[in-house]
C-alpha positions as MATLAB code, in Angstrom:
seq = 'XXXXXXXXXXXXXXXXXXXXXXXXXXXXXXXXXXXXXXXXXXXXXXXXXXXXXXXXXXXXXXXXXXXXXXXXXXXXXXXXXXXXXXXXXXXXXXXXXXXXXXXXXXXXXXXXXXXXXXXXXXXXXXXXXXXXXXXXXXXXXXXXXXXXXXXXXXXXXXXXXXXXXXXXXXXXXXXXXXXXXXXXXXXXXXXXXXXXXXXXXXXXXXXXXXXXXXXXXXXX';
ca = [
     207.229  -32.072 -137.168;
     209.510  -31.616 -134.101;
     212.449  -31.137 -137.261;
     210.177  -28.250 -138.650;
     209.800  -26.534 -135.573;
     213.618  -26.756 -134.037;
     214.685  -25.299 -137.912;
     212.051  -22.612 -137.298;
     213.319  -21.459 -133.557;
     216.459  -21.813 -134.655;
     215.986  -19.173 -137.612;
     213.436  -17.094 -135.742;
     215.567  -16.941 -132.657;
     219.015  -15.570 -134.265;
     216.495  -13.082 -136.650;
     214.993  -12.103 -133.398;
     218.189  -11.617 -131.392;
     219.916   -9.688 -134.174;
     216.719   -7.339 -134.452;
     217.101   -6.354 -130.884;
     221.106   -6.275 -130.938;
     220.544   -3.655 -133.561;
     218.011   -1.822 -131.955;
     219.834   -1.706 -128.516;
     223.064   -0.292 -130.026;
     220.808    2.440 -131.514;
     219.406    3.092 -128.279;
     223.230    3.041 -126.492;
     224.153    5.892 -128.792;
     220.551    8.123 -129.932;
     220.198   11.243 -128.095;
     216.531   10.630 -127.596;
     216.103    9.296 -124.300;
     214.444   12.295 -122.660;
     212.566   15.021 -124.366;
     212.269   18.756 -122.991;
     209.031   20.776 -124.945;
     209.526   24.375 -123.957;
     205.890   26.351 -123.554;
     207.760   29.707 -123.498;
     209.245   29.006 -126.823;
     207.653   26.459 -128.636;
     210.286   26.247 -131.494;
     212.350   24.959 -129.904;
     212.737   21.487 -127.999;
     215.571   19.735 -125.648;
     217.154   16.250 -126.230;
     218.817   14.187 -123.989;
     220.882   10.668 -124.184;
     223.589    8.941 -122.573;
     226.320   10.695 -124.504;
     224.614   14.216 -125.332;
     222.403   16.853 -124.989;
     220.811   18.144 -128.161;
     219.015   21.566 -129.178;
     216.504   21.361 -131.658;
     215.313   24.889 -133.517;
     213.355   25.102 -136.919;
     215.537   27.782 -138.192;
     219.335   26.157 -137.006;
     217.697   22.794 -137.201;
     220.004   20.300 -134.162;
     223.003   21.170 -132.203;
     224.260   18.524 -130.086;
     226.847   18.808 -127.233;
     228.331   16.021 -125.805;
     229.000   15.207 -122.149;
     232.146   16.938 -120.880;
     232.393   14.499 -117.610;
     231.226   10.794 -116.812;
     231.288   11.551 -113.297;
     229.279   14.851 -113.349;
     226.277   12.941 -114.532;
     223.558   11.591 -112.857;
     223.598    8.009 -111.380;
     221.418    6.270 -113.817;
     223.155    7.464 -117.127;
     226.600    6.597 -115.250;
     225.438    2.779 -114.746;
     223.025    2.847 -118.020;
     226.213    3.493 -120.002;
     227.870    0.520 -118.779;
     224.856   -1.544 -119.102;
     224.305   -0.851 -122.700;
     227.869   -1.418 -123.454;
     227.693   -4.422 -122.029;
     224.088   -5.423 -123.349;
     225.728   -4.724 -126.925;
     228.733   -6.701 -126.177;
     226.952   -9.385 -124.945;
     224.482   -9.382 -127.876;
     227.160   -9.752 -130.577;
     228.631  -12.270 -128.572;
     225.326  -14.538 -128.396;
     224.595  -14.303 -132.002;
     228.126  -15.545 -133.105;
     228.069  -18.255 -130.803;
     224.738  -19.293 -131.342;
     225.280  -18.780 -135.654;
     227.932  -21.663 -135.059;
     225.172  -23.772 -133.134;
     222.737  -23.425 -136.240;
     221.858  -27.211 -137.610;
     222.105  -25.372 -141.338;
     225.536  -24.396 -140.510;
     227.750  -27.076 -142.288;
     230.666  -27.095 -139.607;
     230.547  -29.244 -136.972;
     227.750  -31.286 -138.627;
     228.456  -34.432 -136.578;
     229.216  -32.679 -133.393;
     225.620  -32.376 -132.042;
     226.146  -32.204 -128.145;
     228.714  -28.774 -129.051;
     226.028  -27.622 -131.588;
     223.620  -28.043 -129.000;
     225.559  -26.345 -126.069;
     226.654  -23.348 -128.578;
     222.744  -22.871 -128.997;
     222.173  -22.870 -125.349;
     224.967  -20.842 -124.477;
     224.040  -18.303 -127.289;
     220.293  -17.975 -125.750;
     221.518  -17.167 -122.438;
     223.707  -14.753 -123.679;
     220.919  -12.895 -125.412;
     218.915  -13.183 -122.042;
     221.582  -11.309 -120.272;
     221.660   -9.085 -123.161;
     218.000   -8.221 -123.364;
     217.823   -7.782 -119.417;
     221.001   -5.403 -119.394;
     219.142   -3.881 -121.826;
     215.608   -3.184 -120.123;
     217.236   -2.169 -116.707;
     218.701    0.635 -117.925;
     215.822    1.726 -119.546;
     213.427    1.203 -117.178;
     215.528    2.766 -114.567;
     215.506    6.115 -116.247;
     211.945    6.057 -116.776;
     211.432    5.315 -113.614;
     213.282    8.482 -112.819;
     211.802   10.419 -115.473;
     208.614    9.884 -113.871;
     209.182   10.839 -110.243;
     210.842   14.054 -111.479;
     207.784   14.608 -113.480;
     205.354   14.500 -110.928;
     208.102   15.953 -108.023;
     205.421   18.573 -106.244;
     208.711   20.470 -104.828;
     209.022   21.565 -108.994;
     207.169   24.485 -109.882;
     204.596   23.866 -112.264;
     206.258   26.484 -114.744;
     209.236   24.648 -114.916;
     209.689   22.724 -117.858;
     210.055   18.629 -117.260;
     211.633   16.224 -119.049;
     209.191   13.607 -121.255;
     209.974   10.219 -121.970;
     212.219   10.087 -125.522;
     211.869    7.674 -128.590;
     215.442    5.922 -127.396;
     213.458    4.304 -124.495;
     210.581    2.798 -126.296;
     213.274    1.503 -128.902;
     215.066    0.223 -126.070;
     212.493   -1.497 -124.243;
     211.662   -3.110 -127.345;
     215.236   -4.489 -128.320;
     215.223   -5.886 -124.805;
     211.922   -8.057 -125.267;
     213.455   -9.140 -128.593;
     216.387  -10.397 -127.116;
     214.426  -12.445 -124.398;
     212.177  -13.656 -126.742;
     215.334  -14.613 -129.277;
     217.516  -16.206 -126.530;
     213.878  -18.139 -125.076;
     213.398  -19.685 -128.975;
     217.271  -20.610 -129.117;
     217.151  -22.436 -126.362;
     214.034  -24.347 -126.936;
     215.385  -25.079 -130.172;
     218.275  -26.929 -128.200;
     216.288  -28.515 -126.170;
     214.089  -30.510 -128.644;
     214.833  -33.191 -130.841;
     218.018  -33.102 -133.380;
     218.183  -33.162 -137.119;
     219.156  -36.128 -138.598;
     222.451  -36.801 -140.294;
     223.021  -35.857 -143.843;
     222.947  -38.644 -146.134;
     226.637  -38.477 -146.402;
     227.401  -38.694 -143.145;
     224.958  -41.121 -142.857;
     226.632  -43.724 -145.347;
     229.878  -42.365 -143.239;
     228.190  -43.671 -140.324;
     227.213  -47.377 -141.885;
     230.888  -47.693 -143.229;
     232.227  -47.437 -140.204;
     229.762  -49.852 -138.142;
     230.443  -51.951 -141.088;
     234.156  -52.453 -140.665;
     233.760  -52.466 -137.094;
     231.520  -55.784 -137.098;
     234.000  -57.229 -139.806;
     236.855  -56.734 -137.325;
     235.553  -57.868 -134.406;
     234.135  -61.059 -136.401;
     237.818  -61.801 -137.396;
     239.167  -61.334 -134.258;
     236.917  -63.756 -132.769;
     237.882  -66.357 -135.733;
     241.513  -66.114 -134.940;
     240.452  -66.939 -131.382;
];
């Protein structure tokens, strides 16, 4: 049983992990994290992400502009870039290391204590992914929100809207977590046991060992 379920963590975790390292390099680069609905012209709606801004008219169809300076933009797309770049980097990193920790991974069969510290290492990894992840998202929600109810705003000025990007990202993040939490409790319980030809490997070698030290103790 505990075999079953430390194959199963294993394969859920890495499926998991790679479903939010996909999602959150979507979310680095859509132009969807705010939306701006315009009541004066309803045909049209406003797009916003960390690397563009994007028009969206039924006639034209989307026009997209991207950033001219890093520095002219606000605080929280400055430091979410960085975050997501690093969330990605550190999400490709965890699943490779954590793909060589995998007991169905041939190489390194007989190694367990390294298989077992690749799998924790790759589940922390994807923890620090999925939180670099969330806090960028969050944070511009967070700021989304107070500019949305700011009473200093006229009410007939348009306000930005949450986008698709952040509900995608918020998602990749909890995948992550939840992929670098299975990975490591798949380290954590009990290992598989040895192929069988290992195994006979394994009784050879005890084998000649005992012969050995029987000899040497005749000749003495």
């Amino acid at each position: 049983m505990a075999l079953v379920f430390r194959t199963v963590a294993q394969l859920a975790g890495v499926s998991l992990s790679l479903l939010g390292w996909v999602l959150s390099c979507l979310t680095n680069y859509l132009p969807h994290w705010k939306n701006l609905n315009l009541d004066l012209n309803e045909m049209e709606n406003w797009t916003m992400g960390l690397w563009q801004a994007c028009v969206i008219q039924e006639e034209v169809g989307m026009q997209c502009k991207d950033f001219d300076s890093f520095l002219a933009l606000p605080a929280e797309l400055r430091v979410s870039r960085i975050l997501m770049f690093l969330s990605n980097g550190l999400g490709f990193l965890g699943l490779l290391v954590s793909g060589f920790g995998l007991d169905c991974l041939r190489i390194g069969e007989s190694q367990r204590d390294l298989k077992r510290r690749l799998l924790i290492l790759g589940g922390i990894l994807s923890w620090v992914s999925g939180i670099t992840a969330l806090v960028p998202v969050s944070w511009v929600a967070h700021k989304t929100i107070q500019e949305f109810w700011d009473e200093n705003v006229p009410d007939f000025v348009p306000r930005w809207e949450f986008g698709e990007a952040l509900f995608l990202g918020w998602f990749a993040g909890l995948s992550l977590l939840l992929g670098g939490c299975l990975l490591n409790c798949a380290a954590c319980s009990s290992h598989a046991p040895l192929a069988s030809g290992h195994y006979a490997v394994a009784q050879t070698q005890d084998h000649h060992q005992q012969l050995e030290t029987r000899n040497t103790n005749l000749k003495n």
